[in-house]
PDB file of C-alpha atoms in Angstrom:
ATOM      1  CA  UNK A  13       0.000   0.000   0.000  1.00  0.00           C
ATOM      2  CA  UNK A  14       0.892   3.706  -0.934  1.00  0.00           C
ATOM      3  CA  UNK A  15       1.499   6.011   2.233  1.00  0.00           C
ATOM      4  CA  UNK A  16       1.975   9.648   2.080  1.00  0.00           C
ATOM      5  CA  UNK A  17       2.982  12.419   4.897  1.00  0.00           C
ATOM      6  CA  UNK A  18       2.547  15.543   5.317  1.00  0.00           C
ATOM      7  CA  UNK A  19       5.036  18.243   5.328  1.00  0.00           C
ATOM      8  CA  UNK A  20       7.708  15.740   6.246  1.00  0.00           C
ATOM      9  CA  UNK A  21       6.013  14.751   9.634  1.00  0.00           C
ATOM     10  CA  UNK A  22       6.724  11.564  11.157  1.00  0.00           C
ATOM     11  CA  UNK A  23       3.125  10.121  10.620  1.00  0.00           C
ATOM     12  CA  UNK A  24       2.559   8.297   7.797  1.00  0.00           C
ATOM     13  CA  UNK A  25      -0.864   7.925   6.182  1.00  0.00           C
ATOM     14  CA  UNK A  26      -1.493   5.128   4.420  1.00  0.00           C
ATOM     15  CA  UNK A  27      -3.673   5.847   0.562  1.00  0.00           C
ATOM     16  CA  UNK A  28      -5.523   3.738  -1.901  1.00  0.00           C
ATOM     17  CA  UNK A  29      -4.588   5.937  -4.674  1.00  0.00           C
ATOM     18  CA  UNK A  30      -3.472   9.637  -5.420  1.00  0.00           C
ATOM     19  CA  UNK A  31      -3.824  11.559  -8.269  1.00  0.00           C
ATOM     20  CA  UNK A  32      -4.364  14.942 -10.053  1.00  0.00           C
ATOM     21  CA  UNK A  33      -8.112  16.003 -11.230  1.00  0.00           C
ATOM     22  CA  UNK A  34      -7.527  19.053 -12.358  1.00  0.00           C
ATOM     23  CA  UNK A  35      -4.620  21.772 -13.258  1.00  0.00           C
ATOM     24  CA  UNK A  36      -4.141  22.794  -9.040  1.00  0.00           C
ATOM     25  CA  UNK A  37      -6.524  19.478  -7.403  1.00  0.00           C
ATOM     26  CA  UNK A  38      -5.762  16.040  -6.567  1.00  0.00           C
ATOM     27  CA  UNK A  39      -7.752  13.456  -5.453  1.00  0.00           C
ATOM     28  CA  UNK A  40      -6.216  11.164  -2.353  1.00  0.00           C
ATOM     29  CA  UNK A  41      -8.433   8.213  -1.343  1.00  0.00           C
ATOM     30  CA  UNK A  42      -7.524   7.223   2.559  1.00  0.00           C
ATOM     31  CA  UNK A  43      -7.039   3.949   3.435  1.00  0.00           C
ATOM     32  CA  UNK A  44      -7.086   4.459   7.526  1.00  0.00           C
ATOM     33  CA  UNK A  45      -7.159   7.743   9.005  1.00  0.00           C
ATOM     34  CA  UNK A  46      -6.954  11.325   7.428  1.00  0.00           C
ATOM     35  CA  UNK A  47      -4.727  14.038   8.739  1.00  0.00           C
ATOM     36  CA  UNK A  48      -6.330  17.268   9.995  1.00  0.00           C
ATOM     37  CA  UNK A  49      -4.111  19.463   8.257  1.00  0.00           C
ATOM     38  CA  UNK A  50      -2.281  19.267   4.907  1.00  0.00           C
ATOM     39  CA  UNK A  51       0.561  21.230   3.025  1.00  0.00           C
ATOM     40  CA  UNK A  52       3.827  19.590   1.006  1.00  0.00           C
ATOM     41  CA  UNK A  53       2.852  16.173   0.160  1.00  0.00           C
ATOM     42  CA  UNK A  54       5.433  13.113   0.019  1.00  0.00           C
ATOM     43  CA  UNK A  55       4.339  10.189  -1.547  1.00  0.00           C
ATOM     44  CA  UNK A  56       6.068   6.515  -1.011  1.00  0.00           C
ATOM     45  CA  UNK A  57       5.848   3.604  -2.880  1.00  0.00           C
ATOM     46  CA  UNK A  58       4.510   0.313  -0.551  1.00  0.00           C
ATOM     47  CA  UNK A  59       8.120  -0.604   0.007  1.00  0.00           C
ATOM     48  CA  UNK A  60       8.567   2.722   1.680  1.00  0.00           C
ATOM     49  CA  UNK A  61      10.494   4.344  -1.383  1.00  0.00           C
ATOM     50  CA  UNK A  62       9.873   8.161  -1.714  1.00  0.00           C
ATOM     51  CA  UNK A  63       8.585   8.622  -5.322  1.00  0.00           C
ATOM     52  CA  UNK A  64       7.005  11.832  -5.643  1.00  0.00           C
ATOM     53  CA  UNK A  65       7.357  15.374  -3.662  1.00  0.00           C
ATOM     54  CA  UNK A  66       3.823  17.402  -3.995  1.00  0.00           C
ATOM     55  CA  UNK A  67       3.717  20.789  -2.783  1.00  0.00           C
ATOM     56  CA  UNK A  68       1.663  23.410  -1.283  1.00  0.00           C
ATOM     57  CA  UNK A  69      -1.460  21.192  -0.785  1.00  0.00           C
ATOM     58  CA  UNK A  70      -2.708  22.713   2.216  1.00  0.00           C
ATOM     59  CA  UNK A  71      -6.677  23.620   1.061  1.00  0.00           C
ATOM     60  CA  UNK A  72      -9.374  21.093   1.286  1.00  0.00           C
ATOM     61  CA  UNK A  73     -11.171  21.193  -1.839  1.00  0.00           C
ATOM     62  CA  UNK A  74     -13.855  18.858  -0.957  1.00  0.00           C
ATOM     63  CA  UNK A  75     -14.057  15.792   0.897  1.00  0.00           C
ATOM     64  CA  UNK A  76     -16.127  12.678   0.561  1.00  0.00           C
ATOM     65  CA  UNK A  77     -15.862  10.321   2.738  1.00  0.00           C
ATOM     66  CA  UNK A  78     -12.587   8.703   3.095  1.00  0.00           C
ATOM     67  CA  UNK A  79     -12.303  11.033  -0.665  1.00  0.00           C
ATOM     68  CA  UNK A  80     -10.168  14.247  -0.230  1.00  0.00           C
ATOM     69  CA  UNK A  81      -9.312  16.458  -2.864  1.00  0.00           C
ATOM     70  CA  UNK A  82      -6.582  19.120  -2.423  1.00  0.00           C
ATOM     71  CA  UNK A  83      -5.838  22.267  -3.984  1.00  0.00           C
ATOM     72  CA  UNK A  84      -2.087  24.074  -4.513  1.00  0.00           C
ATOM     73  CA  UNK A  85      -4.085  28.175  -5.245  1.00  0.00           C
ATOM     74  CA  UNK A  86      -6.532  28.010  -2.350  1.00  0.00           C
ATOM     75  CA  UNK A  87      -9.311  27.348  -4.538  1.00  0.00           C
ATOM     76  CA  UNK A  88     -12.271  25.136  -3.166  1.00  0.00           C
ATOM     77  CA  UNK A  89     -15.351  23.662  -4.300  1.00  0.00           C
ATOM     78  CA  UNK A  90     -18.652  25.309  -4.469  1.00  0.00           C
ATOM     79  CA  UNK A  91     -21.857  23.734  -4.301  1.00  0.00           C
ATOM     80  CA  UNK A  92     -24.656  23.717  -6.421  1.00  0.00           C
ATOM     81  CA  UNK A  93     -27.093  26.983  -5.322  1.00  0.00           C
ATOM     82  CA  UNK A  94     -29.991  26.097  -3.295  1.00  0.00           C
ATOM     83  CA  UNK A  95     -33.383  24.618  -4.621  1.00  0.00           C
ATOM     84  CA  UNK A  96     -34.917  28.597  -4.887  1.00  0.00           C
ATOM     85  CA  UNK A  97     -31.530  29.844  -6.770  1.00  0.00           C
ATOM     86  CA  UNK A  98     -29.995  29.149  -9.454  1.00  0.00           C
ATOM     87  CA  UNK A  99     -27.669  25.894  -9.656  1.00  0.00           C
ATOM     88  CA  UNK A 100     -24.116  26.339 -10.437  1.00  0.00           C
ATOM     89  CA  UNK A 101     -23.209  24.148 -13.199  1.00  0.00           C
ATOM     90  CA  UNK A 102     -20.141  21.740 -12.195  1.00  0.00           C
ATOM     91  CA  UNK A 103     -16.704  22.876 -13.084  1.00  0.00           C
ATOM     92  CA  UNK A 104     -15.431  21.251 -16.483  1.00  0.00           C
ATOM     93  CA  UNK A 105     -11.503  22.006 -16.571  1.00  0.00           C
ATOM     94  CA  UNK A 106     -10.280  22.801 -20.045  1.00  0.00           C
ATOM     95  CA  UNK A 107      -8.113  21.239 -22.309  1.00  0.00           C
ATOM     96  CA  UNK A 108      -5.220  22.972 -21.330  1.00  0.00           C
ATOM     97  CA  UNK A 109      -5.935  22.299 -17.688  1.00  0.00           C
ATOM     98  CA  UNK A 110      -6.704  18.261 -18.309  1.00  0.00           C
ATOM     99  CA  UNK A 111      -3.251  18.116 -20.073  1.00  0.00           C
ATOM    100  CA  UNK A 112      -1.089  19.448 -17.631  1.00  0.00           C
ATOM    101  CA  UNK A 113      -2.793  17.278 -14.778  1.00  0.00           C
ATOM    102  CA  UNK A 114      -2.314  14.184 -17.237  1.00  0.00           C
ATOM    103  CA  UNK A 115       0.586  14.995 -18.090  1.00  0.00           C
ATOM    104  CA  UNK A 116       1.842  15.567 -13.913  1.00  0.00           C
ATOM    105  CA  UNK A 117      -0.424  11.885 -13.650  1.00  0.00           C
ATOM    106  CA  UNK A 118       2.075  10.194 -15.382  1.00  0.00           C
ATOM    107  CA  UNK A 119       5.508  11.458 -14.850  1.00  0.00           C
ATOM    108  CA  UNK A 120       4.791  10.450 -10.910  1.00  0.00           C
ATOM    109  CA  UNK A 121       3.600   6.936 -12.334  1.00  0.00           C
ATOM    110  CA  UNK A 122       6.765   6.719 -14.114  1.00  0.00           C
ATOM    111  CA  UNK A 123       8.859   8.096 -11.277  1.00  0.00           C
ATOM    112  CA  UNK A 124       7.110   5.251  -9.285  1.00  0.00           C
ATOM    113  CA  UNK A 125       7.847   2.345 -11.993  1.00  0.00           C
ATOM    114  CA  UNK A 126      11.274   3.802 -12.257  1.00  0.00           C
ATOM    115  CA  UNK A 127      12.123   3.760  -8.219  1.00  0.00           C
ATOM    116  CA  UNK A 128      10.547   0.470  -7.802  1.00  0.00           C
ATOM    117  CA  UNK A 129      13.670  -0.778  -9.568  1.00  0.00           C
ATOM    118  CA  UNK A 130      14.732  -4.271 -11.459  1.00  0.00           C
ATOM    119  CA  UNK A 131      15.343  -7.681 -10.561  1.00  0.00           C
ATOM    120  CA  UNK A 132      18.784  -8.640 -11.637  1.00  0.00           C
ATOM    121  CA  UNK A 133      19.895 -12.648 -11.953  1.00  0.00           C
ATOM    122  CA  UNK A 134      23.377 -12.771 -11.311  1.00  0.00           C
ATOM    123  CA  UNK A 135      26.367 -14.951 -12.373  1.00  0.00           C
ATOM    124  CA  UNK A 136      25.590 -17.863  -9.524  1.00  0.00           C
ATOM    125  CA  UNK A 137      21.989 -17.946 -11.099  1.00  0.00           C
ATOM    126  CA  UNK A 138      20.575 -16.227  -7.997  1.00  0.00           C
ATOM    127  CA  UNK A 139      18.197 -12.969  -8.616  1.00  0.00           C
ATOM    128  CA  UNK A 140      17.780 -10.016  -6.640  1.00  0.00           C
ATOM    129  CA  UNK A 141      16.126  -6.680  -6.410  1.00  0.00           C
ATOM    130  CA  UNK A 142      17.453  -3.065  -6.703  1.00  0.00           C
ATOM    131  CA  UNK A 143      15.858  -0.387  -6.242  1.00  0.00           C
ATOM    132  CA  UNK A 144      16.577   2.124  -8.302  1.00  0.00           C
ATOM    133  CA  UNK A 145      15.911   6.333  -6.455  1.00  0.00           C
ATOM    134  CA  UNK A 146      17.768   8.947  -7.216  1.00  0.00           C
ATOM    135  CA  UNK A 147      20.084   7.927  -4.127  1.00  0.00           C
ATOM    136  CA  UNK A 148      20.535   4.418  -5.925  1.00  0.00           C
ATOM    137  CA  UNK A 149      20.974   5.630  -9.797  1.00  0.00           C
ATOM    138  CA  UNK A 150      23.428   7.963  -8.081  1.00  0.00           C
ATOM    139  CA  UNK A 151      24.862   5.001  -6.378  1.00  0.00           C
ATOM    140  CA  UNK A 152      25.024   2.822  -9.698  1.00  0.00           C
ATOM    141  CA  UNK A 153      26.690   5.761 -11.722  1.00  0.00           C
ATOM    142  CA  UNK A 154      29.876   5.775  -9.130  1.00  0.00           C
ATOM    143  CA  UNK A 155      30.044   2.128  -9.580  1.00  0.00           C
ATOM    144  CA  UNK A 156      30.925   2.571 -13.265  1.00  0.00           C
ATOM    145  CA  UNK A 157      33.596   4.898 -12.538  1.00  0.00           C
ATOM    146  CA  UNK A 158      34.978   1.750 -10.345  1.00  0.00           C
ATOM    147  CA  UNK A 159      34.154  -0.452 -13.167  1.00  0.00           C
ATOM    148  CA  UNK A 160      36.259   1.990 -15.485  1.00  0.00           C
ATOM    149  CA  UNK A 161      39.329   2.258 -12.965  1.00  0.00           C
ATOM    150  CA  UNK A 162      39.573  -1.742 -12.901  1.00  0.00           C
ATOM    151  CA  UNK A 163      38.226  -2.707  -9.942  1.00  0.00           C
ATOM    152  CA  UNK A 164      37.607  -6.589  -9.573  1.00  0.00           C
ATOM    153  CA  UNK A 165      35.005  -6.551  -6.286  1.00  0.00           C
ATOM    154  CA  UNK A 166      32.600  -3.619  -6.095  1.00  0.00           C
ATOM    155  CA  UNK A 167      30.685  -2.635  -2.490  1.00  0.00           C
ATOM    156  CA  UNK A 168      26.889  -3.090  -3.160  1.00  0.00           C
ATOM    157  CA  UNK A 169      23.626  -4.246  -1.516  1.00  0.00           C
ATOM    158  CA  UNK A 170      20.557  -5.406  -3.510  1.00  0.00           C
ATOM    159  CA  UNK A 171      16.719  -4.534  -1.214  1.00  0.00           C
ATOM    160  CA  UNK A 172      16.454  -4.919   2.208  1.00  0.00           C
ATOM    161  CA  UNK A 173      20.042  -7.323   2.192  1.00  0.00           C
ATOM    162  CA  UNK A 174      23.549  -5.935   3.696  1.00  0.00           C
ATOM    163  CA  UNK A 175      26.292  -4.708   1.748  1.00  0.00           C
ATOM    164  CA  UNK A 176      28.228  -7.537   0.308  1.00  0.00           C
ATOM    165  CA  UNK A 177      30.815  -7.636  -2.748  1.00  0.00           C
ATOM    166  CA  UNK A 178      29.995  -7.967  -6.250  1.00  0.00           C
ATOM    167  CA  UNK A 179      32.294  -9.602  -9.003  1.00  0.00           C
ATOM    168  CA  UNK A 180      32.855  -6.990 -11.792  1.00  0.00           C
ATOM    169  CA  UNK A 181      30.702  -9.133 -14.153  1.00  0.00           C
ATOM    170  CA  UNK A 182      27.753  -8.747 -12.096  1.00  0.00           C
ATOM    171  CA  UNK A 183      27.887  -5.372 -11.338  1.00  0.00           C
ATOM    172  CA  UNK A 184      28.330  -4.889 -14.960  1.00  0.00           C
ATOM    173  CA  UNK A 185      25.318  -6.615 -15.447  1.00  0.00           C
ATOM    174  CA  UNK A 186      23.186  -4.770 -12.389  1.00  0.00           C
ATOM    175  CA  UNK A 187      24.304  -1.388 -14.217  1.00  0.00           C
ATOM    176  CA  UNK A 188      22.935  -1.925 -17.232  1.00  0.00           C
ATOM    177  CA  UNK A 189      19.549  -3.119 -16.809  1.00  0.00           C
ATOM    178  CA  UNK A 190      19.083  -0.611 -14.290  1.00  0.00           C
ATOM    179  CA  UNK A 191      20.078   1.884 -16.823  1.00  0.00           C
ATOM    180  CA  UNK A 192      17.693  -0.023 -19.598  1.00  0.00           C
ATOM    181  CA  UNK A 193      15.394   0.398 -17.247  1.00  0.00           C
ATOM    182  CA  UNK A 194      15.729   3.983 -16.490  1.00  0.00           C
ATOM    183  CA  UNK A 195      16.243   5.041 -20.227  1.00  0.00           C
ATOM    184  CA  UNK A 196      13.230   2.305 -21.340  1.00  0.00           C
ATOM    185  CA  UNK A 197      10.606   4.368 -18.634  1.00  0.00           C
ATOM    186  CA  UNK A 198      11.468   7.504 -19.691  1.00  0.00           C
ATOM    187  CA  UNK A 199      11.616   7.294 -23.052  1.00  0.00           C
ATOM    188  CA  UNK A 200       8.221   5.664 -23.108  1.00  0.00           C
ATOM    189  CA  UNK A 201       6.696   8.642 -20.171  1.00  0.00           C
ATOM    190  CA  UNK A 202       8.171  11.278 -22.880  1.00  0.00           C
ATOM    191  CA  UNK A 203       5.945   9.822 -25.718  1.00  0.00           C
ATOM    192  CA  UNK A 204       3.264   9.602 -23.702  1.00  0.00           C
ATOM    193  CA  UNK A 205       3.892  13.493 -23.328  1.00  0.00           C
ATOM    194  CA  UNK A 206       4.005  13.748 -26.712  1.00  0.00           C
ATOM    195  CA  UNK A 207       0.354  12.029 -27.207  1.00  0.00           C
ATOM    196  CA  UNK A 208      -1.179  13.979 -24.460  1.00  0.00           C
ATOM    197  CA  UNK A 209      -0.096  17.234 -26.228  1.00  0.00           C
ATOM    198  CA  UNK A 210      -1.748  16.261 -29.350  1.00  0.00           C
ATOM    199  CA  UNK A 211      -4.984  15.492 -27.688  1.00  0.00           C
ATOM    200  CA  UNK A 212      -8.039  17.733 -29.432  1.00  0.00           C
ATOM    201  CA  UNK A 213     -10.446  16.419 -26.918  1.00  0.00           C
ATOM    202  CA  UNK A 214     -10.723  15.830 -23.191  1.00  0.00           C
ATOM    203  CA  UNK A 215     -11.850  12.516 -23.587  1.00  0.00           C
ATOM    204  CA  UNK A 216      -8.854  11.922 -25.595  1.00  0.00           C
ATOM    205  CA  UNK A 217      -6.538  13.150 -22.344  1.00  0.00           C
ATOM    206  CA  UNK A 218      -8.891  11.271 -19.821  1.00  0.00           C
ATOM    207  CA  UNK A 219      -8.152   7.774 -21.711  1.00  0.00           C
ATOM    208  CA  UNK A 220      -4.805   7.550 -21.706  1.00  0.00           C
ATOM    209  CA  UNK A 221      -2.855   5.761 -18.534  1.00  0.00           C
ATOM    210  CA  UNK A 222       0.745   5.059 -17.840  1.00  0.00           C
ATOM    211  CA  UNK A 223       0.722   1.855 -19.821  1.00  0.00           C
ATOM    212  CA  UNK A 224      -1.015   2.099 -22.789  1.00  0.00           C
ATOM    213  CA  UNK A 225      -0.047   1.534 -26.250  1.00  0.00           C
ATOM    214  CA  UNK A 226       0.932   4.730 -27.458  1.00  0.00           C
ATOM    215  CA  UNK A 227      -0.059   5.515 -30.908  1.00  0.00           C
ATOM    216  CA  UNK A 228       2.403   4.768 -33.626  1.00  0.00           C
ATOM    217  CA  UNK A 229       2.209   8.752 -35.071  1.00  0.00           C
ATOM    218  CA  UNK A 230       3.889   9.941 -31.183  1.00  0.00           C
ATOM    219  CA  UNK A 231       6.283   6.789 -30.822  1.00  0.00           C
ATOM    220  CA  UNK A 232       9.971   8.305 -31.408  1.00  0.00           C
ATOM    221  CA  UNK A 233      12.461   6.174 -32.654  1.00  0.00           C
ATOM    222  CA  UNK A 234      13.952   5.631 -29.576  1.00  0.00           C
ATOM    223  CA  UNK A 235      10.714   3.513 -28.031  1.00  0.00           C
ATOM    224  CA  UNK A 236      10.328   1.841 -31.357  1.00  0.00           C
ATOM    225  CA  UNK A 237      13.793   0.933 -30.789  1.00  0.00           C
ATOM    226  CA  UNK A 238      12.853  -0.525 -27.443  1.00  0.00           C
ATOM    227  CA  UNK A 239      10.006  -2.173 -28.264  1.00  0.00           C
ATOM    228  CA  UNK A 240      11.143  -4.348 -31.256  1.00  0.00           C
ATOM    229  CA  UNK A 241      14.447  -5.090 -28.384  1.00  0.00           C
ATOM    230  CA  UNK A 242      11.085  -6.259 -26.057  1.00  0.00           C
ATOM    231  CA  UNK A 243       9.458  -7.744 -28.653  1.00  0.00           C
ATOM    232  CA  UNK A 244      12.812  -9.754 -29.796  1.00  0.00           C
ATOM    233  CA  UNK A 245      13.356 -11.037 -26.330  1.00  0.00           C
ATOM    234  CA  UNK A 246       9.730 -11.772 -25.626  1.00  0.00           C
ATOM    235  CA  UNK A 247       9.005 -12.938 -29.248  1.00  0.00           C
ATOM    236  CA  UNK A 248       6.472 -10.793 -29.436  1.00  0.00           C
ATOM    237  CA  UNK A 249       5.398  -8.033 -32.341  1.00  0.00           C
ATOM    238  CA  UNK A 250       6.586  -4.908 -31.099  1.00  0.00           C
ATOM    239  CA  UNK A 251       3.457  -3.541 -29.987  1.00  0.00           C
ATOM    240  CA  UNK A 252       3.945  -4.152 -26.466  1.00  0.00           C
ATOM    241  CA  UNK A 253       4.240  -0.814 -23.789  1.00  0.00           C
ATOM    242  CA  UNK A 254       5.141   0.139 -20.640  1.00  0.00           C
ATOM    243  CA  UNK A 255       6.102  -3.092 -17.856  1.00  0.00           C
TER     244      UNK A 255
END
């Protein structure tokens, strides 16, 4: 499960899904317990990974239930007139508005793909996990420079293990399908960008997800690159998206 907190206090909240509804709402669904204030949002992945920093969330929109939506300008919801006045017809955000909140939707889902890392099999036929943050990618980038200078045993530790030493081979091997990975996600989160720009329609924004097949005419030739290298390993068409 997702968790968030709150202007980096120590409780953590734990969230059935977060996500952005409009250009300056989001929509957090609680899972058990909602905070009584709000601000700077930090989101973490359910292995406790920080994957995306939201700020200036401090105005209750609305709330429905266990339902809160957020805004970043202060801005918050206004209900329909009373029976003797005149309704106020519900807000429809424009084009412009649904793109940018798309477009914020799914860099954080690829931010969250991305730090959930890779599973790596190594030499001995064993596999682990790594975890790939900032902090780690950061991590995995020194490593190379160790690589480069010659070294035979490289300091490492795949999730939740303790540091141990890896062969040059495998840490060879860790770096670069942690950097596949890396490059693959955000190549793929860029096209997606490019889609979502040449949307005409909202409905056209609201369908797309992190995921989907993106459309042949907004696939650079990096990603079709990457997908016929997916499809060659899976023996597949090419068509394939996002993992």
């Amino acid at each position: 499960m997702e968790t968030i907190r709150i202007n980096q206090g120590g409780k953590m909240y734990g969230i059935k899904s977060i996500r952005p509804v409009g250009g300056h709402v989001i929509q957090v669904v609680f899972a058990d317990g909602i905070p009584e204030s709000f601000g700077d949002i930090q989101v973490y992945t359910s292995g406790g990974i920080q994957c995306a920093d939201l700020p200036g969330y401090s105005t209750v929109y609305r709330q429905d239930g266990d339902t809160v939506y957020l805004s970043d300008d202060g801005s918050v919801h206004q209900p329909p007139g009373d029976p003797g006045g005149q309704p106020t017809e519900p807000y429809v955000p424009t084009l412009g508005e649904l793109q940018g909140a798309k477009k914020a939707e799914v860099a954080a889902a690829c931010e969250r793909v991305i730090y959930r890392g890779v599973s790596v099999t190594l030499g001995d036929g064993k596999t682990e996990h790594f975890s790939l943050t900032e902090h780690d990618q950061l991590n995995l980038f020194g490593k190379q420079a160790q690589l480069a200078a010659g070294a035979g045993l490289l300091e490492y530790h795949a999730d939740g293990q303790p540091c141990r030493y890896y062969s040059a081979a495998d840490m060879q091997t860790i770096i670069q399908e942690a950097m596949w990975h890396v490059s693959y996600h955000t190549t793929y989160c860029n096209a997606l960008n490019m889609w979502i720009a040449g949307c005409q329609e909202n409905e056209e924004v609201e369908e797309i997800f992190y995921g989907a097949d993106v459309p042949g005419e907004y696939r650079s030739e990096v990603l079709n690159a990457y997908l016929l290298q997916i499809a060659t390993i899976a023996g597949g068409s090419g068509d394939g998206e996002a993992s």
